């Protein structure tokens, strides 16, 4: 069996990636410091509790498991928090990635699948964003991811570190079997918060900004199902293992939905009333982030199949109700 080191393997996307890797015949080795991840989410392969800011933890994982590639998910990823505490983002994300890359190269591992973000693009007047769009992040989270993209490029040029960069749009949904799902403490993301309001676990959903230049005044985002997203990662991994060159891919569907449209879809799926509180804009939020790229379809043959709003919200709702029974 081929081992793949999955940093952040106890987190939301990392845990789904571990399941997809296991299903594709790989052994996912989850590496996580459990700062934001959950040990219970590691179900599909071995677990290493370690920290990317501690190089000896990473070296030990490479020594023990000799992975053929790394999938690098571990990161701080909250736009709002990155604006109020940028130092934490630069330290954890950029220093952590540098330690990981150096440890991989020292162990002779030259294949990296990296989790980047559409936040690297910033504001582009609402136009479609493809992989060639200039990167002008407007928050520290996006800036830290841009720095890591540049780091990968430089290490490729100097040391042959082949990599696939995936720029995610808004990841949503959960494993349809509800073995794993989205679990953040505290929760800040729109869809899980809307579902908590639907379940009566919070009084209302707060809408951040109703004066954006969009048809209903709220921000527009391109939501992609986490299972579709991790399927792309398995395709990207195989691309590298088959000798493909370094590449950047957007992962989005090309369809944008406003915050109000998401809330309306959640009302439909759950059959619940969801009260709304209108609030000012949240710092660092771009008006519209929608993928215009088709490269993942063309090069990797990626076809998202569960990324409709009802499917994403329905899968997230099933997971949410399961968690509500357990926690
Ligand atoms: N949002 C909102 N209320 C919330 C959380 C998010 O109105 O309680 C909005 C947010 O301003 C953004 C969209 O929902 O326009 C998606 O935010 P999320 O935090 O889910 O993901 P992000 O786009 O920051 O990665």
Tab-separated table of C-alpha atoms and ligand atoms in Angstrom:
chain	number	residue	atom	x	y	z
A	1	UNK	CA	0.000	0.000	0.000
A	2	UNK	CA	1.219	3.516	-0.783
A	3	UNK	CA	1.325	5.862	2.195
A	4	UNK	CA	0.207	9.465	1.754
A	5	UNK	CA	0.926	11.969	4.536
A	6	UNK	CA	-2.196	14.060	5.116
A	7	UNK	CA	-1.457	17.129	7.232
A	8	UNK	CA	-4.625	18.381	8.877
A	9	UNK	CA	-6.007	14.861	8.523
A	10	UNK	CA	-8.199	15.332	11.610
A	11	UNK	CA	-9.825	18.451	10.177
A	12	UNK	CA	-12.910	18.889	8.033
A	13	UNK	CA	-11.435	18.592	4.542
A	14	UNK	CA	-8.455	16.458	5.595
A	15	UNK	CA	-10.682	13.782	7.137
A	16	UNK	CA	-12.775	13.581	3.960
A	17	UNK	CA	-9.546	13.356	1.943
A	18	UNK	CA	-8.407	10.439	4.119
A	19	UNK	CA	-11.636	8.590	3.346
A	20	UNK	CA	-11.272	9.241	-0.396
A	21	UNK	CA	-7.643	8.096	-0.313
A	22	UNK	CA	-8.556	4.922	1.557
A	23	UNK	CA	-11.327	4.251	-0.982
A	24	UNK	CA	-8.815	4.777	-3.819
A	25	UNK	CA	-6.431	2.171	-2.359
A	26	UNK	CA	-3.931	4.442	-0.595
A	27	UNK	CA	-3.055	4.502	3.112
A	28	UNK	CA	-3.723	7.982	4.479
A	29	UNK	CA	-1.444	8.881	7.408
A	30	UNK	CA	-3.168	11.725	9.245
A	31	UNK	CA	-0.764	14.254	10.797
A	32	UNK	CA	-2.495	16.801	13.008
A	33	UNK	CA	-1.829	18.839	16.159
A	34	UNK	CA	-5.534	18.682	17.107
A	35	UNK	CA	-5.622	22.467	17.580
A	36	UNK	CA	-8.728	22.638	15.389
A	37	UNK	CA	-9.082	18.984	14.342
A	38	UNK	CA	-10.740	16.075	16.134
A	39	UNK	CA	-9.107	12.717	16.927
A	40	UNK	CA	-12.500	11.004	16.284
A	41	UNK	CA	-12.293	12.150	12.650
A	42	UNK	CA	-9.201	9.973	12.043
A	43	UNK	CA	-10.851	6.746	10.930
A	44	UNK	CA	-9.256	5.683	7.692
A	45	UNK	CA	-5.568	5.128	8.493
A	46	UNK	CA	-2.832	5.740	11.078
A	47	UNK	CA	-2.675	8.911	13.149
A	48	UNK	CA	0.390	10.943	14.074
A	49	UNK	CA	-0.190	13.707	16.569
A	50	UNK	CA	2.394	16.322	15.689
A	51	UNK	CA	2.945	19.972	14.951
A	52	UNK	CA	4.250	21.525	11.747
A	53	UNK	CA	6.020	24.149	13.836
A	54	UNK	CA	8.074	21.324	15.341
A	55	UNK	CA	10.382	20.015	12.574
A	56	UNK	CA	11.312	16.875	14.503
A	57	UNK	CA	7.633	15.787	14.555
A	58	UNK	CA	7.519	15.996	10.760
A	59	UNK	CA	10.876	14.282	10.255
A	60	UNK	CA	9.724	11.397	12.478
A	61	UNK	CA	6.540	10.953	10.424
A	62	UNK	CA	8.498	10.829	7.157
A	63	UNK	CA	10.997	8.407	8.665
A	64	UNK	CA	8.288	6.074	9.946
A	65	UNK	CA	5.859	6.066	7.017
A	66	UNK	CA	8.006	6.949	3.945
A	67	UNK	CA	5.038	8.588	2.175
A	68	UNK	CA	5.011	8.809	-1.616
A	69	UNK	CA	3.352	12.222	-1.414
A	70	UNK	CA	2.008	14.830	0.958
A	71	UNK	CA	-1.463	16.343	0.961
A	72	UNK	CA	-1.091	19.560	2.902
A	73	UNK	CA	-4.347	20.756	4.489
A	74	UNK	CA	-3.166	21.849	7.935
A	75	UNK	CA	-3.668	25.599	8.247
A	76	UNK	CA	-5.548	28.337	10.001
A	77	UNK	CA	-8.331	29.299	7.612
A	78	UNK	CA	-10.639	31.968	9.011
A	79	UNK	CA	-10.711	35.214	7.065
A	80	UNK	CA	-12.005	37.335	9.958
A	81	UNK	CA	-9.486	35.960	12.463
A	82	UNK	CA	-6.663	36.479	9.977
A	83	UNK	CA	-7.513	40.179	9.905
A	84	UNK	CA	-7.455	40.586	13.682
A	85	UNK	CA	-4.437	38.324	14.324
A	86	UNK	CA	-2.291	38.175	11.173
A	87	UNK	CA	0.836	37.059	13.039
A	88	UNK	CA	-0.784	33.772	13.931
A	89	UNK	CA	-1.599	33.181	10.241
A	90	UNK	CA	1.857	33.994	8.934
A	91	UNK	CA	3.470	31.835	11.598
A	92	UNK	CA	1.244	28.755	11.440
A	93	UNK	CA	0.611	28.716	7.712
A	94	UNK	CA	3.860	29.943	6.197
A	95	UNK	CA	6.385	28.639	8.735
A	96	UNK	CA	4.454	25.364	8.966
A	97	UNK	CA	4.546	24.903	5.178
A	98	UNK	CA	8.251	25.726	5.022
A	99	UNK	CA	9.051	23.141	7.705
A	100	UNK	CA	6.923	20.570	5.884
A	101	UNK	CA	8.520	21.182	2.491
A	102	UNK	CA	12.031	21.012	3.888
A	103	UNK	CA	11.269	17.788	5.742
A	104	UNK	CA	9.699	16.267	2.602
A	105	UNK	CA	12.748	17.093	0.500
A	106	UNK	CA	15.117	15.803	3.187
A	107	UNK	CA	13.198	12.495	3.083
A	108	UNK	CA	13.271	12.367	-0.723
A	109	UNK	CA	9.534	12.988	-1.100
A	110	UNK	CA	8.945	15.399	-3.991
A	111	UNK	CA	5.159	15.264	-4.519
A	112	UNK	CA	2.908	17.783	-2.751
A	113	UNK	CA	-0.810	18.429	-3.160
A	114	UNK	CA	-1.509	21.811	-1.586
A	115	UNK	CA	-4.728	23.265	-0.311
A	116	UNK	CA	-4.896	26.901	-1.430
A	117	UNK	CA	-7.845	29.226	-1.699
A	118	UNK	CA	-9.742	31.574	-3.984
A	119	UNK	CA	-8.944	34.191	-1.308
A	120	UNK	CA	-5.599	34.586	-3.112
A	121	UNK	CA	-7.472	36.453	-5.875
A	122	UNK	CA	-9.068	39.238	-3.814
A	123	UNK	CA	-11.458	41.761	-5.418
A	124	UNK	CA	-11.746	41.637	-9.206
A	125	UNK	CA	-14.911	43.647	-9.745
A	126	UNK	CA	-17.059	40.508	-9.653
A	127	UNK	CA	-15.502	39.018	-12.788
A	128	UNK	CA	-14.915	35.294	-13.171
A	129	UNK	CA	-11.663	34.100	-11.648
A	130	UNK	CA	-9.573	31.624	-13.567
A	131	UNK	CA	-6.156	30.234	-12.713
A	132	UNK	CA	-4.407	33.061	-14.620
A	133	UNK	CA	-6.220	35.854	-12.751
A	134	UNK	CA	-3.790	38.079	-10.839
A	135	UNK	CA	-3.476	37.272	-7.160
A	136	UNK	CA	-4.234	40.261	-4.929
A	137	UNK	CA	-5.443	38.904	-1.593
A	138	UNK	CA	-7.335	41.353	0.630
A	139	UNK	CA	-6.912	39.394	3.860
A	140	UNK	CA	-3.998	37.841	5.728
A	141	UNK	CA	-5.356	34.321	5.217
A	142	UNK	CA	-5.203	34.709	1.431
A	143	UNK	CA	-1.822	36.415	1.660
A	144	UNK	CA	-0.383	33.510	3.665
A	145	UNK	CA	-1.643	31.018	1.062
A	146	UNK	CA	-0.209	33.096	-1.792
A	147	UNK	CA	3.158	33.031	-0.016
A	148	UNK	CA	3.034	29.226	0.194
A	149	UNK	CA	2.134	28.962	-3.496
A	150	UNK	CA	5.244	31.030	-4.252
A	151	UNK	CA	7.296	28.869	-1.899
A	152	UNK	CA	6.243	25.722	-3.773
A	153	UNK	CA	7.171	27.311	-7.093
A	154	UNK	CA	10.633	28.281	-5.831
A	155	UNK	CA	11.315	24.849	-4.337
A	156	UNK	CA	10.169	23.226	-7.564
A	157	UNK	CA	12.586	25.355	-9.591
A	158	UNK	CA	15.472	24.692	-7.214
A	159	UNK	CA	14.819	21.145	-6.005
A	160	UNK	CA	12.210	19.529	-8.273
A	161	UNK	CA	9.375	19.687	-5.712
A	162	UNK	CA	6.454	18.758	-7.969
A	163	UNK	CA	3.142	20.058	-6.741
A	164	UNK	CA	-0.515	20.509	-7.482
A	165	UNK	CA	-2.086	23.650	-6.023
A	166	UNK	CA	-5.861	23.589	-5.570
A	167	UNK	CA	-7.546	26.952	-5.034
A	168	UNK	CA	-10.767	26.142	-3.244
A	169	UNK	CA	-13.882	28.175	-3.493
A	170	UNK	CA	-16.336	27.639	-0.584
A	171	UNK	CA	-16.251	24.072	0.638
A	172	UNK	CA	-19.519	22.727	2.058
A	173	UNK	CA	-21.457	19.533	2.729
A	174	UNK	CA	-20.366	16.329	4.427
A	175	UNK	CA	-19.734	12.671	3.730
A	176	UNK	CA	-23.114	11.287	2.523
A	177	UNK	CA	-22.666	8.353	4.948
A	178	UNK	CA	-22.089	10.924	7.739
A	179	UNK	CA	-18.922	9.120	8.897
A	180	UNK	CA	-17.171	12.496	8.926
A	181	UNK	CA	-18.372	16.065	8.496
A	182	UNK	CA	-17.740	19.689	9.305
A	183	UNK	CA	-17.014	20.407	12.951
A	184	UNK	CA	-15.412	23.668	14.023
A	185	UNK	CA	-15.235	25.101	17.506
A	186	UNK	CA	-16.270	27.886	17.382
A	187	UNK	CA	-18.155	27.610	14.089
A	188	UNK	CA	-17.843	30.611	11.763
A	189	UNK	CA	-18.911	29.260	8.363
A	190	UNK	CA	-22.183	30.157	6.773
A	191	UNK	CA	-23.823	26.787	6.038
A	192	UNK	CA	-23.184	25.100	9.433
A	193	UNK	CA	-24.326	28.264	11.214
A	194	UNK	CA	-27.493	28.405	9.120
A	195	UNK	CA	-28.164	24.774	10.055
A	196	UNK	CA	-27.616	25.509	13.750
A	197	UNK	CA	-30.236	28.234	13.417
A	198	UNK	CA	-32.557	25.784	11.614
A	199	UNK	CA	-32.098	23.305	14.471
A	200	UNK	CA	-32.879	25.973	17.061
A	201	UNK	CA	-29.362	25.754	18.521
A	202	UNK	CA	-28.895	29.453	17.822
A	203	UNK	CA	-31.616	32.066	17.624
A	204	UNK	CA	-30.850	33.377	14.124
A	205	UNK	CA	-28.290	33.606	11.345
A	206	UNK	CA	-26.481	36.932	11.119
A	207	UNK	CA	-25.966	38.156	7.555
A	208	UNK	CA	-22.725	40.117	7.259
A	209	UNK	CA	-23.384	42.961	4.846
A	210	UNK	CA	-26.544	43.700	2.867
A	211	UNK	CA	-25.133	46.629	0.874
A	212	UNK	CA	-22.820	44.771	-1.498
A	213	UNK	CA	-23.233	45.554	-5.220
A	214	UNK	CA	-25.036	42.238	-5.895
A	215	UNK	CA	-28.698	41.631	-6.848
A	216	UNK	CA	-29.826	41.066	-3.227
A	217	UNK	CA	-27.034	43.032	-1.518
A	218	UNK	CA	-25.297	40.008	0.041
A	219	UNK	CA	-21.968	38.380	-0.873
A	220	UNK	CA	-21.828	35.752	-3.583
A	221	UNK	CA	-19.766	32.595	-3.215
A	222	UNK	CA	-19.188	29.441	-5.283
A	223	UNK	CA	-19.928	26.418	-3.051
A	224	UNK	CA	-18.350	23.040	-3.791
A	225	UNK	CA	-19.161	19.755	-2.052
A	226	UNK	CA	-16.308	18.491	0.113
A	227	UNK	CA	-16.569	15.014	-1.520
A	228	UNK	CA	-16.196	16.497	-4.989
A	229	UNK	CA	-13.297	18.562	-3.697
A	230	UNK	CA	-11.392	15.599	-2.251
A	231	UNK	CA	-12.051	13.563	-5.405
A	232	UNK	CA	-10.080	16.260	-7.236
A	233	UNK	CA	-7.252	15.753	-4.746
A	234	UNK	CA	-7.048	12.057	-5.527
A	235	UNK	CA	-6.944	12.921	-9.246
A	236	UNK	CA	-4.220	15.514	-8.545
A	237	UNK	CA	-2.234	12.976	-6.546
A	238	UNK	CA	-2.423	10.418	-9.355
A	239	UNK	CA	-1.392	13.142	-11.796
A	240	UNK	CA	1.797	13.731	-9.789
A	241	UNK	CA	2.496	10.036	-9.211
A	242	UNK	CA	2.123	9.483	-12.981
A	243	UNK	CA	4.796	12.131	-13.615
A	244	UNK	CA	2.577	15.147	-14.412
A	245	UNK	CA	4.168	18.586	-14.090
A	246	UNK	CA	3.305	21.112	-11.377
A	247	UNK	CA	-0.090	22.733	-11.907
A	248	UNK	CA	-2.600	25.124	-10.352
A	249	UNK	CA	-6.330	24.344	-10.430
A	250	UNK	CA	-9.397	26.206	-9.233
A	251	UNK	CA	-11.941	23.981	-7.508
A	252	UNK	CA	-15.359	25.549	-7.834
A	253	UNK	CA	-18.462	24.883	-9.888
A	254	UNK	CA	-18.688	28.245	-11.658
A	255	UNK	CA	-22.105	28.958	-10.075
A	256	UNK	CA	-22.410	31.683	-7.469
A	257	UNK	CA	-25.038	31.883	-4.714
A	258	UNK	CA	-25.730	34.829	-2.435
A	259	UNK	CA	-25.903	34.506	1.345
A	260	UNK	CA	-29.677	34.986	1.134
A	261	UNK	CA	-29.980	32.247	-1.512
A	262	UNK	CA	-28.087	29.839	0.752
A	263	UNK	CA	-30.446	30.626	3.635
A	264	UNK	CA	-33.506	30.125	1.393
A	265	UNK	CA	-32.140	26.766	0.189
A	266	UNK	CA	-31.583	25.707	3.811
A	267	UNK	CA	-35.191	26.624	4.636
A	268	UNK	CA	-36.299	24.334	1.785
A	269	UNK	CA	-34.064	21.410	2.757
A	270	UNK	CA	-34.754	21.518	6.488
A	271	UNK	CA	-38.384	22.653	6.381
A	272	UNK	CA	-37.528	25.034	9.217
A	273	UNK	CA	-37.974	28.740	9.597
A	274	UNK	CA	-34.559	30.413	9.837
A	275	UNK	CA	-34.620	33.883	11.388
A	276	UNK	CA	-32.151	36.420	9.944
A	277	UNK	CA	-30.368	39.347	11.586
A	278	UNK	CA	-28.814	41.866	9.224
A	279	UNK	CA	-25.408	43.166	10.314
A	280	UNK	CA	-22.543	45.251	8.872
A	281	UNK	CA	-19.946	43.768	6.530
A	282	UNK	CA	-17.266	41.456	7.935
A	283	UNK	CA	-13.697	42.737	7.394
A	284	UNK	CA	-11.843	41.033	4.551
A	285	UNK	CA	-14.876	39.684	2.651
A	286	UNK	CA	-14.791	40.073	-1.151
A	287	UNK	CA	-18.098	40.826	-2.916
A	288	UNK	CA	-18.140	37.904	-5.313
A	289	UNK	CA	-15.862	34.874	-5.583
A	290	UNK	CA	-16.870	32.531	-8.388
A	291	UNK	CA	-14.603	30.173	-10.283
A	292	UNK	CA	-14.165	30.765	-13.994
A	293	UNK	CA	-11.625	27.998	-14.442
A	294	UNK	CA	-12.204	24.731	-16.309
A	295	UNK	CA	-8.665	23.475	-16.027
A	296	UNK	CA	-9.448	20.781	-13.451
A	297	UNK	CA	-12.107	19.371	-15.784
A	298	UNK	CA	-9.886	19.547	-18.847
A	299	UNK	CA	-6.609	18.304	-17.369
A	300	UNK	CA	-7.727	16.019	-14.540
A	301	UNK	CA	-11.164	14.995	-15.816
A	302	UNK	CA	-12.750	16.364	-12.618
A	303	UNK	CA	-16.549	16.497	-12.698
A	304	UNK	CA	-18.283	17.671	-9.509
A	305	UNK	CA	-21.412	15.554	-9.013
A	306	UNK	CA	-22.794	16.504	-5.561
A	307	UNK	CA	-22.251	20.255	-5.569
A	308	UNK	CA	-25.849	21.482	-5.936
A	309	UNK	CA	-27.011	23.603	-2.984
A	310	UNK	CA	-29.720	21.090	-1.957
A	311	UNK	CA	-27.249	18.151	-2.006
A	312	UNK	CA	-24.598	20.046	-0.035
A	313	UNK	CA	-27.035	21.388	2.517
A	314	UNK	CA	-28.822	18.021	2.742
A	315	UNK	CA	-25.584	16.140	3.470
A	316	UNK	CA	-24.500	18.801	5.968
A	317	UNK	CA	-27.927	18.619	7.640
A	318	UNK	CA	-27.694	14.823	8.038
A	319	UNK	CA	-24.262	15.187	9.647
A	320	UNK	CA	-25.475	18.059	11.814
A	321	UNK	CA	-28.337	15.976	13.182
A	322	UNK	CA	-26.009	13.036	13.860
A	323	UNK	CA	-23.634	15.324	15.794
A	324	UNK	CA	-26.517	16.828	17.731
A	325	UNK	CA	-27.347	13.328	19.021
A	326	UNK	CA	-23.736	12.603	20.018
A	327	UNK	CA	-22.482	15.917	21.460
B	1	LIG	N1	-21.484	34.889	6.345
B	1	LIG	C1	-22.574	35.501	6.948
B	1	LIG	N2	-22.883	35.147	8.228
B	1	LIG	C2	-22.164	34.236	8.954
B	1	LIG	C3	-21.052	33.619	8.314
B	1	LIG	C4	-20.745	33.961	7.015
B	1	LIG	O1	-23.248	36.336	6.349
B	1	LIG	O2	-22.493	34.005	10.126
B	1	LIG	C5	-21.148	35.238	4.957
B	1	LIG	C6	-19.742	35.788	4.790
B	1	LIG	O3	-19.727	37.186	4.970
B	1	LIG	C7	-19.421	35.366	3.351
B	1	LIG	C8	-20.216	34.056	3.171
B	1	LIG	O4	-21.209	34.046	4.208
B	1	LIG	O5	-19.940	36.309	2.449
B	1	LIG	C9	-19.362	32.809	3.328
B	1	LIG	O6	-18.612	32.918	4.525
B	1	LIG	P1	-17.845	31.705	5.158
B	1	LIG	O7	-17.284	32.188	6.469
B	1	LIG	O8	-18.730	30.516	5.199
B	1	LIG	O9	-16.682	31.373	4.136
B	1	LIG	P2	-15.512	32.323	3.517
B	1	LIG	O10	-16.103	32.924	2.260
B	1	LIG	O11	-15.129	33.332	4.542
B	1	LIG	O12	-14.418	31.360	3.229
